Coordinates of C-alpha atoms and ligand atoms in Angstrom, one line a residue:
M13 CA -28.8 12.4 12.5
K14 CA -28.6 10.7 15.9
N15 CA -28.4 7.2 14.3
Y16 CA -25.6 8.4 12.0
A17 CA -23.6 9.7 15.0
I18 CA -24.1 6.4 16.8
L19 CA -23.0 4.4 13.7
L20 CA -20.0 6.7 13.3
N21 CA -19.0 6.3 16.9
F22 CA -19.2 2.6 16.5
M23 CA -17.1 2.8 13.3
V24 CA -14.4 4.9 14.9
W25 CA -14.2 2.7 18.0
T26 CA -14.0 -0.4 15.9
Y27 CA -11.2 1.2 14.0
L28 CA -9.4 2.1 17.3
A29 CA -10.1 -1.3 19.0
N30 CA -8.1 -3.5 16.8
A31 CA -4.7 -2.1 16.0
Q32 CA -2.2 0.6 17.0
P33 CA -4.1 3.7 16.0
I34 CA -2.4 5.3 13.1
I35 CA -0.8 8.7 13.5
N36 CA -1.8 10.1 10.1
N37 CA -0.5 12.9 7.9
V38 CA 2.9 12.7 9.5
F39 CA 4.7 14.9 6.9
N40 CA 2.6 17.9 8.2
R41 CA 3.4 17.3 11.8
N42 CA 6.3 18.6 14.0
I43 CA 8.9 16.1 12.8
A44 CA 12.6 15.5 12.7
S45 CA 14.0 13.2 10.1
L46 CA 16.3 10.3 10.9
N47 CA 16.8 9.5 7.2
G48 CA 20.4 9.2 6.1
K49 CA 23.3 6.8 6.5
W50 CA 22.7 4.2 9.2
H51 CA 25.5 1.8 10.3
I52 CA 24.7 -1.8 9.6
I53 CA 25.7 -5.3 10.7
I54 CA 24.8 -8.1 8.2
D55 CA 23.7 -11.0 10.4
P56 CA 22.8 -14.1 8.3
Y57 CA 22.9 -16.4 11.4
D58 CA 20.9 -13.9 13.5
N59 CA 23.8 -13.8 15.9
G60 CA 22.4 -10.6 17.3
Y61 CA 19.2 -12.3 18.3
Y62 CA 20.0 -15.9 19.3
D63 CA 22.8 -17.3 21.4
Y64 CA 24.8 -20.3 20.2
R65 CA 22.1 -22.6 21.7
M66 CA 19.5 -20.7 19.7
Q67 CA 18.1 -19.2 22.8
E68 CA 16.2 -16.1 21.8
N69 CA 17.5 -12.9 23.3
P70 CA 14.6 -10.5 22.5
W71 CA 16.7 -7.7 24.0
G72 CA 19.1 -8.2 21.2
F73 CA 22.8 -8.6 21.6
F74 CA 23.7 -6.0 19.0
R75 CA 22.9 -3.1 21.3
N76 CA 25.7 -0.8 20.5
Q77 CA 27.8 -1.8 23.5
K78 CA 31.4 -0.8 23.7
P79 CA 34.0 -2.9 25.6
A80 CA 34.0 -1.7 29.2
N81 CA 37.7 -2.5 29.4
K82 CA 40.5 -4.0 27.4
S83 CA 39.6 -7.5 28.6
E84 CA 35.9 -7.4 27.7
R85 CA 34.9 -9.5 24.7
I86 CA 32.4 -7.8 22.3
E87 CA 32.5 -9.2 18.8
Y88 CA 30.9 -6.3 16.9
D89 CA 31.2 -2.5 16.6
F90 CA 28.5 -0.6 14.8
D91 CA 30.5 2.6 14.6
K92 CA 33.2 0.9 12.6
S93 CA 30.8 -1.0 10.4
E94 CA 29.6 -0.1 6.9
T95 CA 26.4 1.9 6.2
L96 CA 23.2 1.8 4.2
N97 CA 21.0 4.6 3.1
V98 CA 17.7 5.0 4.9
P99 CA 15.1 4.9 3.4
G100 CA 16.1 2.3 0.9
D101 CA 16.0 -1.4 0.2
W102 CA 19.4 -3.1 0.9
N103 CA 19.2 -5.3 -2.3
S104 CA 19.9 -2.3 -4.6
Q105 CA 22.6 -0.7 -2.4
K106 CA 25.2 -3.5 -2.2
P107 CA 25.7 -6.2 -4.9
E108 CA 26.2 -8.8 -2.3
L109 CA 22.8 -8.1 -0.9
L110 CA 20.9 -8.5 -4.2
F111 CA 19.4 -11.8 -3.1
Y112 CA 19.9 -11.5 0.6
E113 CA 17.1 -12.8 2.8
G114 CA 17.9 -12.6 6.5
S115 CA 18.7 -10.1 9.3
I116 CA 20.5 -6.8 9.0
W117 CA 20.9 -4.7 12.1
Y118 CA 20.7 -0.9 11.6
K119 CA 22.0 1.7 14.0
R120 CA 22.0 5.5 14.2
S121 CA 22.4 8.0 17.0
F122 CA 20.7 11.3 17.6
D123 CA 20.3 14.0 20.2
Y124 CA 16.9 15.4 21.2
S125 CA 15.9 17.9 23.8
L126 CA 12.2 17.1 24.4
P127 CA 10.4 20.1 25.9
K128 CA 8.5 19.4 29.2
G129 CA 5.0 18.2 28.7
K130 CA 5.6 17.0 25.1
K131 CA 5.4 13.5 23.7
L132 CA 7.9 12.0 21.3
F133 CA 7.3 9.1 18.8
L134 CA 9.7 7.1 16.7
W135 CA 7.9 6.5 13.4
F136 CA 8.7 4.2 10.5
G137 CA 7.0 4.5 7.1
A138 CA 7.7 0.8 6.4
V139 CA 10.2 -1.9 7.2
N140 CA 10.2 -5.1 5.1
Y141 CA 9.4 -7.6 6.6
Q142 CA 9.9 -7.8 10.4
A143 CA 11.3 -5.0 12.6
D144 CA 12.6 -5.3 16.2
V145 CA 13.3 -1.8 17.5
Y146 CA 15.5 -0.8 20.4
L147 CA 16.3 2.6 21.9
N148 CA 19.3 3.1 24.2
G149 CA 19.5 -0.6 24.7
K150 CA 15.8 -1.1 25.6
K151 CA 13.5 -3.1 23.3
L152 CA 10.6 -0.8 22.2
G153 CA 8.7 -3.5 20.3
S154 CA 8.3 -5.3 17.0
H155 CA 6.3 -4.8 13.8
E156 CA 5.4 -7.5 11.1
G157 CA 4.5 -6.4 7.6
G158 CA 6.5 -4.7 5.0
F159 CA 4.3 -1.9 3.6
T160 CA 2.5 0.0 6.4
P161 CA 3.7 2.5 9.0
F162 CA 4.2 2.0 12.7
Y163 CA 5.6 3.8 15.7
F164 CA 6.7 3.7 19.3
E165 CA 6.3 6.3 22.0
I166 CA 9.7 7.2 23.3
T167 CA 8.8 10.1 25.6
N168 CA 10.2 8.4 28.7
F169 CA 13.2 6.8 27.1
V170 CA 14.7 9.7 25.0
Q171 CA 17.7 11.6 26.5
D172 CA 19.1 14.9 25.4
K173 CA 22.4 13.4 24.0
D174 CA 23.6 10.2 22.4
N175 CA 20.4 8.3 21.9
F176 CA 20.9 5.3 19.7
V177 CA 18.3 3.5 17.7
V178 CA 19.0 -0.2 16.8
V179 CA 16.6 -2.0 14.4
R180 CA 16.8 -5.6 13.5
V181 CA 15.3 -6.0 10.1
N182 CA 14.5 -9.5 8.8
N183 CA 13.1 -10.0 5.4
Q184 CA 12.9 -13.8 5.4
R185 CA 9.6 -14.9 3.8
K186 CA 7.3 -16.7 6.3
A187 CA 4.8 -19.4 5.4
D188 CA 2.3 -17.8 7.9
G189 CA 3.2 -14.3 6.7
V190 CA 1.3 -11.8 4.5
P191 CA 2.4 -12.4 1.8
T192 CA 3.6 -15.9 2.2
I193 CA 6.8 -17.4 0.9
N194 CA 5.8 -17.4 -2.8
T195 CA 5.3 -14.1 -4.7
D196 CA 6.1 -12.7 -8.1
W197 CA 8.0 -9.7 -7.0
W198 CA 11.5 -9.0 -5.5
N199 CA 11.8 -9.5 -1.8
Y200 CA 13.3 -6.0 -1.1
G201 CA 14.5 -5.9 2.5
G202 CA 15.3 -3.0 4.7
I203 CA 14.0 0.2 6.2
T204 CA 12.4 1.1 2.9
R205 CA 10.6 4.2 3.9
D206 CA 11.2 7.3 6.0
V207 CA 12.1 7.3 9.7
L208 CA 10.9 10.3 11.7
L209 CA 10.7 11.7 15.2
I210 CA 7.2 13.1 15.8
E211 CA 6.8 15.6 18.7
E212 CA 3.3 16.3 19.9
D213 CA 1.5 17.9 22.9
S214 CA 0.4 15.5 25.6
I215 CA -3.1 15.5 24.0
F216 CA -3.1 15.8 20.2
I217 CA -5.0 15.0 17.0
Q218 CA -4.0 11.5 16.1
N219 CA -6.2 10.8 13.1
Y220 CA -9.2 12.1 11.2
H221 CA -11.4 11.4 8.2
L222 CA -13.3 14.0 6.3
Y223 CA -15.5 13.0 3.4
L224 CA -18.7 13.7 1.4
N225 CA -21.8 11.7 2.0
N226 CA -21.9 9.6 -1.1
Q227 CA -25.7 9.8 -1.1
N228 CA -25.8 13.6 -0.5
P229 CA -22.8 15.6 -1.8
Q230 CA -24.0 18.7 0.1
Q231 CA -23.1 16.9 3.3
L232 CA -19.5 17.1 4.6
R233 CA -19.0 14.5 7.3
G234 CA -16.2 13.3 9.4
W235 CA -14.5 12.7 12.7
V236 CA -11.4 13.9 14.5
Q237 CA -9.8 11.5 17.0
L238 CA -7.4 12.6 19.8
N239 CA -4.7 10.3 21.1
N240 CA -6.7 9.7 24.2
N241 CA -10.3 9.5 25.2
K242 CA -10.4 13.0 26.8
S243 CA -13.9 14.5 26.4
E244 CA -14.9 18.1 26.1
E245 CA -11.7 19.0 24.2
K246 CA -12.3 21.8 21.7
V247 CA -11.6 20.8 18.1
R248 CA -11.9 23.1 15.0
I249 CA -11.7 22.5 11.3
E250 CA -11.2 25.2 8.7
I251 CA -11.3 25.2 5.0
P252 CA -10.6 28.9 4.3
E253 CA -11.3 28.7 0.5
L254 CA -14.9 27.6 1.4
K255 CA -15.1 30.1 4.3
L256 CA -16.0 27.0 6.3
I257 CA -15.4 26.7 10.1
I258 CA -16.6 23.6 11.9
E259 CA -16.0 23.4 15.6
G260 CA -17.1 21.3 18.6
K261 CA -16.0 19.1 21.4
T262 CA -14.8 15.6 21.7
D263 CA -17.0 12.9 23.3
E264 CA -16.1 10.5 26.1
K265 CA -14.0 8.6 23.6
G266 CA -11.9 11.6 22.6
V267 CA -13.7 11.8 19.2
F268 CA -15.3 14.9 17.6
T269 CA -17.8 13.9 14.9
F270 CA -19.6 16.3 12.6
D271 CA -22.1 16.4 9.7
R272 CA -22.2 19.7 8.0
K273 CA -24.2 21.1 5.0
I274 CA -22.0 22.7 2.4
N275 CA -22.8 24.4 -0.8
N276 CA -20.0 25.9 -2.8
L277 CA -17.5 23.0 -2.8
V278 CA -15.7 22.1 -6.1
R279 CA -15.5 18.4 -6.1
W280 CA -12.3 16.4 -6.9
E281 CA -12.3 14.3 -10.0
P282 CA -9.8 12.8 -12.5
L283 CA -9.8 15.6 -15.0
K284 CA -10.1 18.3 -12.3
P285 CA -8.3 17.1 -9.1
K286 CA -9.4 20.0 -6.9
L287 CA -7.6 20.0 -3.6
Y288 CA -8.5 22.2 -0.6
T289 CA -6.1 23.2 2.2
V290 CA -7.8 22.0 5.4
Y291 CA -6.6 23.1 8.8
L292 CA -7.4 21.1 12.0
Y293 CA -6.9 22.7 15.4
H294 CA -6.7 21.4 18.9
G295 CA -5.0 23.5 21.7
R296 CA -1.8 24.8 20.2
Q297 CA -1.7 22.1 17.5
I298 CA -2.5 23.1 13.9
M299 CA -2.6 20.3 11.4
K300 CA -2.7 21.1 7.7
D301 CA -3.7 18.7 4.9
N302 CA -4.5 19.0 1.2
M303 CA -7.7 17.1 0.5
G304 CA -10.1 16.5 -2.3
F305 CA -13.8 15.7 -1.9
R306 CA -15.9 13.5 -4.2
T307 CA -18.6 10.9 -4.2
I308 CA -18.3 7.4 -5.4
T309 CA -21.4 5.3 -6.1
T310 CA -22.4 2.3 -8.1
Q311 CA -25.6 1.1 -9.8
G312 CA -25.5 -2.4 -11.3
N313 CA -22.2 -2.6 -13.2
K314 CA -21.9 1.1 -13.5
L315 CA -19.5 3.2 -11.5
F316 CA -20.1 6.9 -10.8
I317 CA -17.7 9.6 -9.6
N318 CA -19.7 12.6 -8.5
E319 CA -22.7 11.0 -10.0
K320 CA -21.1 10.8 -13.5
P321 CA -20.5 7.4 -15.0
I322 CA -16.8 6.5 -15.5
F323 CA -14.9 3.7 -17.3
L324 CA -11.7 2.8 -15.4
K325 CA -8.8 3.2 -17.9
G326 CA -6.1 1.7 -15.7
I327 CA -2.7 0.2 -15.4
C328 CA -1.1 -2.0 -12.6
I329 CA 2.0 -0.6 -10.9
H330 CA 4.6 -2.2 -8.6
E331 CA 6.4 0.0 -6.2
E332 CA 9.7 -0.2 -8.0
M333 CA 11.9 2.1 -10.1
P334 CA 13.1 -0.2 -12.8
M335 CA 16.0 2.0 -13.9
R336 CA 17.4 1.9 -10.3
K337 CA 16.3 -1.7 -9.7
S338 CA 15.0 -0.6 -6.4
R339 CA 11.9 0.2 -4.4
A340 CA 10.3 3.4 -5.4
N341 CA 9.9 6.1 -2.8
G342 CA 9.5 9.9 -2.6
Y343 CA 7.7 12.4 -4.8
D344 CA 10.1 12.2 -7.7
D345 CA 9.5 8.4 -8.2
A346 CA 5.8 8.9 -7.8
K347 CA 5.8 11.6 -10.4
T348 CA 7.7 9.4 -12.8
L349 CA 5.5 6.3 -12.4
L350 CA 2.2 8.2 -12.3
G351 CA 3.4 10.4 -15.1
W352 CA 3.9 7.3 -17.3
A353 CA 0.4 6.2 -16.4
Q354 CA -1.0 9.6 -17.4
E355 CA 1.0 9.5 -20.7
L356 CA -0.7 6.1 -21.3
G357 CA -4.1 7.8 -21.0
C358 CA -5.1 6.4 -17.6
N359 CA -7.6 7.7 -15.1
F360 CA -7.0 4.8 -12.8
V361 CA -4.0 2.9 -11.3
R362 CA -4.0 -0.4 -9.4
L363 CA -1.2 -0.2 -6.9
A364 CA -0.1 -3.8 -6.7
H365 CA 0.1 -5.9 -4.5
Y366 CA 0.6 -4.0 -1.3
P367 CA 0.1 -0.5 0.1
H368 CA 2.5 1.8 -1.7
N369 CA 4.3 4.7 0.0
E370 CA 2.3 7.8 0.9
Y371 CA 4.0 9.9 -1.7
M372 CA 2.3 7.8 -4.4
V373 CA -1.3 8.3 -3.1
R374 CA -0.7 12.0 -2.4
M375 CA 0.7 12.3 -6.0
A376 CA -2.4 10.5 -7.3
D377 CA -4.5 13.0 -5.4
S378 CA -2.6 15.8 -7.2
L379 CA -2.7 14.3 -10.7
G380 CA -6.3 13.1 -10.6
L381 CA -5.7 9.4 -10.8
L382 CA -8.2 7.0 -9.2
V383 CA -6.5 4.4 -7.1
W384 CA -7.0 0.7 -6.2
S385 CA -5.1 0.1 -3.0
E386 CA -4.3 -3.5 -1.9
I387 CA -3.0 -5.5 1.0
P388 CA -0.7 -8.4 0.0
V389 CA -3.2 -11.3 0.7
Y390 CA -1.6 -12.9 -2.3
W391 CA -1.9 -16.5 -3.8
T392 CA -1.5 -19.2 -1.2
I393 CA -1.3 -17.6 2.3
Q394 CA -2.4 -19.6 5.3
F395 CA -6.2 -18.9 5.2
D396 CA -6.9 -21.3 8.1
N397 CA -4.3 -19.6 10.4
P398 CA -5.9 -17.1 12.9
K399 CA -2.5 -15.3 13.3
T400 CA -2.3 -14.8 9.5
Y401 CA -5.8 -13.4 9.5
Q402 CA -5.0 -11.0 12.4
L403 CA -1.9 -9.8 10.5
A404 CA -3.9 -9.2 7.3
E405 CA -6.5 -7.3 9.2
K406 CA -3.9 -5.2 10.9
M407 CA -2.3 -4.4 7.5
L408 CA -5.8 -3.4 6.2
T409 CA -6.4 -1.2 9.3
E410 CA -3.0 0.5 8.9
N411 CA -3.5 1.0 5.2
I412 CA -6.9 2.6 5.6
G413 CA -5.9 4.6 8.7
R414 CA -3.0 6.1 6.8
D415 CA -4.8 6.9 3.5
Q416 CA -8.5 7.4 4.3
N417 CA -8.3 11.1 3.4
R418 CA -6.9 10.5 -0.1
A419 CA -9.7 11.3 -2.6
S420 CA -7.9 9.3 -5.3
I421 CA -8.4 6.0 -3.5
I422 CA -11.8 4.6 -4.5
I423 CA -11.1 0.8 -3.9
W424 CA -9.7 -1.1 -0.9
S425 CA -8.6 -4.5 -2.3
V426 CA -8.4 -7.4 0.2
G427 CA -6.3 -9.6 -2.0
N428 CA -5.2 -11.1 -5.3
E429 CA -5.6 -14.5 -7.1
T430 CA -6.4 -16.6 -4.0
P431 CA -7.6 -20.2 -4.4
V432 CA -11.3 -20.8 -3.9
H433 CA -12.0 -22.9 -0.8
E434 CA -14.1 -22.4 2.4
A435 CA -11.3 -21.1 4.6
R436 CA -10.2 -18.5 2.0
I437 CA -13.8 -17.3 1.4
Q438 CA -14.3 -16.8 5.2
F439 CA -10.9 -15.1 5.5
M440 CA -11.5 -12.7 2.7
K441 CA -15.2 -12.2 3.5
N442 CA -14.1 -11.0 7.0
L443 CA -11.5 -8.7 5.5
A444 CA -14.1 -7.2 3.1
L445 CA -16.5 -6.7 6.0
K446 CA -13.7 -5.1 8.1
A447 CA -12.8 -2.8 5.3
K448 CA -16.4 -1.6 5.0
Q449 CA -16.5 -1.2 8.8
L450 CA -13.4 0.9 8.9
D451 CA -14.3 2.9 5.8
P452 CA -17.9 2.7 4.5
T453 CA -17.2 5.5 2.1
R454 CA -15.3 3.4 -0.4
L455 CA -15.7 0.3 -2.4
V456 CA -14.1 -3.1 -1.6
S457 CA -12.8 -5.5 -4.2
A458 CA -10.2 -8.2 -4.8
A459 CA -8.8 -10.0 -7.8
M460 CA -11.0 -13.1 -7.8
E461 CA -10.8 -16.5 -9.6
V462 CA -12.4 -17.3 -12.9
H463 CA -13.9 -20.7 -13.6
V464 CA -14.5 -22.7 -16.8
E465 CA -16.7 -25.7 -17.1
P466 CA -14.9 -28.5 -19.0
S467 CA -18.1 -29.2 -20.9
N468 CA -17.9 -25.7 -22.3
P469 CA -14.3 -24.5 -22.3
F470 CA -14.9 -21.2 -24.0
I471 CA -17.3 -19.7 -21.5
Y472 CA -15.4 -18.0 -18.7
H473 CA -17.5 -17.5 -15.6
V474 CA -16.8 -14.7 -13.1
D475 CA -18.8 -16.3 -10.2
D476 CA -16.2 -16.7 -7.4
P477 CA -18.3 -16.9 -4.2
L478 CA -16.1 -14.1 -2.8
G479 CA -18.0 -11.7 -5.1
E480 CA -20.9 -11.8 -2.8
Y481 CA -19.0 -9.7 -0.3
L482 CA -17.4 -7.3 -2.7
D483 CA -18.7 -4.0 -4.1
V484 CA -16.6 -4.3 -7.3
I485 CA -15.9 -7.7 -8.8
A486 CA -12.6 -8.3 -10.6
C487 CA -10.4 -11.0 -12.0
N488 CA -7.1 -11.4 -13.8
E489 CA -7.0 -13.1 -17.2
Y490 CA -4.1 -14.0 -19.4
V491 CA -5.8 -15.4 -22.5
G492 CA -3.1 -15.4 -25.1
W493 CA -0.2 -15.7 -22.7
Y494 CA -0.7 -18.3 -20.1
D495 CA -3.9 -19.5 -21.7
G496 CA -3.5 -20.3 -25.3
L497 CA -2.3 -18.0 -28.0
P498 CA -3.7 -14.5 -28.7
D499 CA -6.3 -15.7 -31.2
K500 CA -8.0 -17.7 -28.5
T501 CA -9.6 -14.5 -27.4
E502 CA -11.9 -14.8 -30.4
K503 CA -13.6 -17.9 -29.1
I504 CA -14.2 -16.7 -25.5
T505 CA -17.4 -15.3 -24.0
W506 CA -17.4 -13.9 -20.5
Q507 CA -20.3 -14.3 -18.1
T508 CA -21.0 -13.2 -14.6
K509 CA -23.9 -13.8 -12.1
Y510 CA -23.0 -10.5 -10.3
N511 CA -24.8 -7.3 -11.1
K512 CA -21.8 -5.2 -9.9
P513 CA -19.0 -3.1 -11.5
F514 CA -16.6 -5.5 -13.1
V515 CA -12.8 -4.8 -13.7
F516 CA -10.2 -6.9 -15.5
S517 CA -7.6 -6.3 -12.8
E518 CA -4.8 -7.8 -14.8
L519 CA -4.2 -9.0 -18.4
G520 CA -0.8 -9.0 -20.0
A521 CA 2.0 -10.6 -22.0
C522 CA 5.8 -10.5 -22.0
A523 CA 8.1 -8.7 -24.4
L524 CA 11.7 -7.8 -24.2
F525 CA 12.2 -4.3 -25.4
G526 CA 14.0 -4.2 -28.7
H527 CA 13.4 -7.9 -29.3
H528 CA 11.6 -8.2 -32.6
G529 CA 10.0 -10.9 -34.8
D530 CA 6.6 -11.9 -36.1
S531 CA 3.4 -11.7 -34.0
L532 CA 3.6 -15.3 -32.9
T533 CA 7.2 -15.3 -31.7
R534 CA 7.0 -15.2 -27.9
W535 CA 8.9 -12.5 -26.0
T536 CA 8.9 -10.1 -29.0
E537 CA 7.4 -6.7 -28.9
E538 CA 5.2 -7.8 -31.9
Y539 CA 3.7 -10.7 -29.9
Q540 CA 2.9 -8.4 -27.0
E541 CA 1.4 -5.9 -29.5
Y542 CA -0.7 -8.6 -31.1
F543 CA -1.8 -9.9 -27.7
F544 CA -3.2 -6.5 -26.7
N545 CA -4.9 -5.9 -30.1
Q546 CA -6.6 -9.3 -29.7
Q547 CA -7.5 -8.6 -26.1
I548 CA -9.1 -5.2 -27.0
K549 CA -11.4 -7.0 -29.4
M550 CA -12.5 -9.3 -26.6
L551 CA -12.8 -6.5 -24.1
N552 CA -15.1 -4.6 -26.4
K553 CA -17.5 -7.6 -26.4
V554 CA -17.8 -7.7 -22.6
S555 CA -21.0 -5.7 -22.1
F556 CA -20.7 -5.5 -18.3
L557 CA -17.1 -4.3 -18.3
T558 CA -16.5 -1.3 -16.0
G559 CA -12.7 -1.0 -16.2
V560 CA -9.4 -2.6 -17.0
S561 CA -5.9 -2.4 -15.6
P562 CA -3.3 -4.2 -17.8
W563 CA -0.4 -6.0 -16.1
I564 CA 1.8 -3.9 -15.9
L565 CA 3.2 -0.4 -16.4
A566 CA 6.9 -1.3 -16.3
D567 CA 9.1 -4.5 -16.3
F568 CA 9.8 -5.4 -12.7
R569 CA 12.2 -7.7 -10.8
S570 CA 11.2 -11.2 -9.9
P571 CA 13.2 -14.2 -8.6
R572 CA 10.7 -16.4 -10.6
R573 CA 11.7 -15.1 -14.0
Q574 CA 14.8 -16.9 -15.1
L575 CA 14.9 -17.1 -19.0
P576 CA 18.5 -16.1 -19.8
G577 CA 18.8 -13.3 -22.3
I578 CA 15.1 -12.5 -22.1
Q579 CA 14.0 -12.3 -18.4
D580 CA 17.2 -12.5 -16.3
F581 CA 15.1 -12.1 -13.1
W582 CA 12.8 -9.6 -14.7
N583 CA 9.1 -10.0 -15.3
R584 CA 8.8 -8.6 -18.8
K585 CA 5.1 -7.8 -19.0
G586 CA 5.8 -4.1 -18.7
L587 CA 4.4 -1.8 -21.4
I588 CA 7.6 0.1 -20.5
S589 CA 11.1 -1.5 -20.3
D590 CA 13.4 -1.6 -17.4
Q591 CA 15.1 1.4 -18.9
G592 CA 12.0 3.4 -19.3
Q593 CA 11.5 2.7 -23.0
R594 CA 8.0 2.4 -24.5
K595 CA 7.3 -0.9 -26.1
K596 CA 5.0 -1.2 -29.1
A597 CA 2.1 -2.4 -26.9
F598 CA 2.3 0.9 -24.9
Y599 CA 0.8 2.6 -28.0
V600 CA -1.9 0.0 -28.5
I601 CA -3.3 0.7 -25.0
Q602 CA -2.8 4.4 -25.4
K603 CA -4.9 4.4 -28.6
Y604 CA -7.5 2.1 -27.0
Y605 CA -7.9 4.5 -24.0
K606 CA -8.5 7.3 -26.4
T607 CA -11.6 5.4 -27.7
R608 CA -13.1 4.7 -24.2
Ligands
LIG22 C1 -0.5 -12.9 -11.7 C2 -0.2 -12.1 -10.5 C3 1.0 -11.1 -10.7 C4 2.0 -11.7 -11.6 C5 1.4 -12.0 -12.9 C6 2.4 -12.6 -13.9 O1 -1.8 -12.5 -12.2 O2 -1.3 -11.4 -9.9 O3 1.5 -10.7 -9.4 O4 3.2 -10.9 -11.7 O5 0.3 -12.8 -12.8 O6 2.3 -13.8 -14.0 O7 3.1 -11.9 -14.5

């Protein structure tokens, strides 16, 4: 017990030491929404950030100033400018912004009477890609990374009336960014997720993690972390349905850890996603959360949920609503996308290639869908750049910090299809170790590379050195689309040196819905149907296969997909079209999943 407490403390501190500690479960806190119409200034030359000599003005020029007198020269006026909806990507809101990559300045005003002794935080669910945030003309700070939350404390800056928030959003792709300049998805820019004001007591519960001991499901373990390292603070956890009360005091780091025997808990699982209402108390603060509890273990290439073996019947999903041609967000979009996955017969979804919004993972909890969550360490990022590594690690920390209480998430993925070389192996090994350190209760994976010896071109080896550091090995394969024709699958044997669960994390082919022909005519529904029928025969021969997540649920936007009349900037590998129509291949996978 003592060793466990020491380990846990180390774990929590490691988590705290490296990034802005996440304020989790924000929707159940004392919040005020700043969603709605924000005034904007489209700023392709970054006029608001650089002067004409390109001298940076990190305080920003667009600070909502008004001319002091009739002679003063100010060449912008937020309040007379146009508006964009927040949350929302800008690409889908104005035709002229469809391809826009650059800066857009956002501004909105608000009043707020902050009671004495309270703290106030300005919180963003995500901004893609870089955000510089100002309040009442003062720069609060910046955040890089388009898919994780961040916040600034504004306790000492907020005024009762006429506060104004200005955010410079820049979505230009950066060679040293995460992702880098080359991706196969649309570069949606903007304040793409909720903006909230969070009011808390001076000392409050900042984050927590409650989970079952994977090796002993009668043990409920966890920690509760305050926003400061105040010891001897009373903390209480209640799960009324279990008649469970756990209480204690924080240690010198402001953390309360516990390890409690429990008996009558109904565990969360895909066909029975049992969620409990959990209450956490500190002082006057009452936090409520809906949580499921389950174990996840592996043995060889077998995967177990609650000690029962499971085959992952998955699908990959981008965070996009194809009918709207926009970023997905909110419970309705989550219900649509995950409802399609359920209709397909899935028990598993790979949320590609970046952390999706919180509504998605909470909906997965409710529907009983297992989740592969991923940071956008994608293709050819700068693996030898320490800044890029720090950024990737910060994204991983933010991803885990936000979602560690979601029972649906079983896998943290540290990347996708990255080229095998020493710098990349070190980079992703360190990310994998970091993920285990931040959350030892889940599995770590990545979509690795496959290799084929020229001397024997029909044996496909899953032996990427990265696999040494992963709990679940995975790879993408496109035999029959990028690699030969669908009948090539009949010649191929898969081998792996790893005795670990193995997932085909992508396989797919394109089809334009309603485009028909014979099964060897590319881009037809018949070709895509033939592709999957051939693939299934090959999958059934892979004895060590633990799961599969075809690429992809629905057609999605991509600047790389240009074939006129067929792609028109859409990647057509969806089993569902950009209008929500099921292609023939949808029913092939649906039938296959009924057999697994
Ligand atoms: C890759 C990649 C995806 C991409 C897909 C495709 O495997 O991981 O992001 O969209 O192939 O080419 O359609």
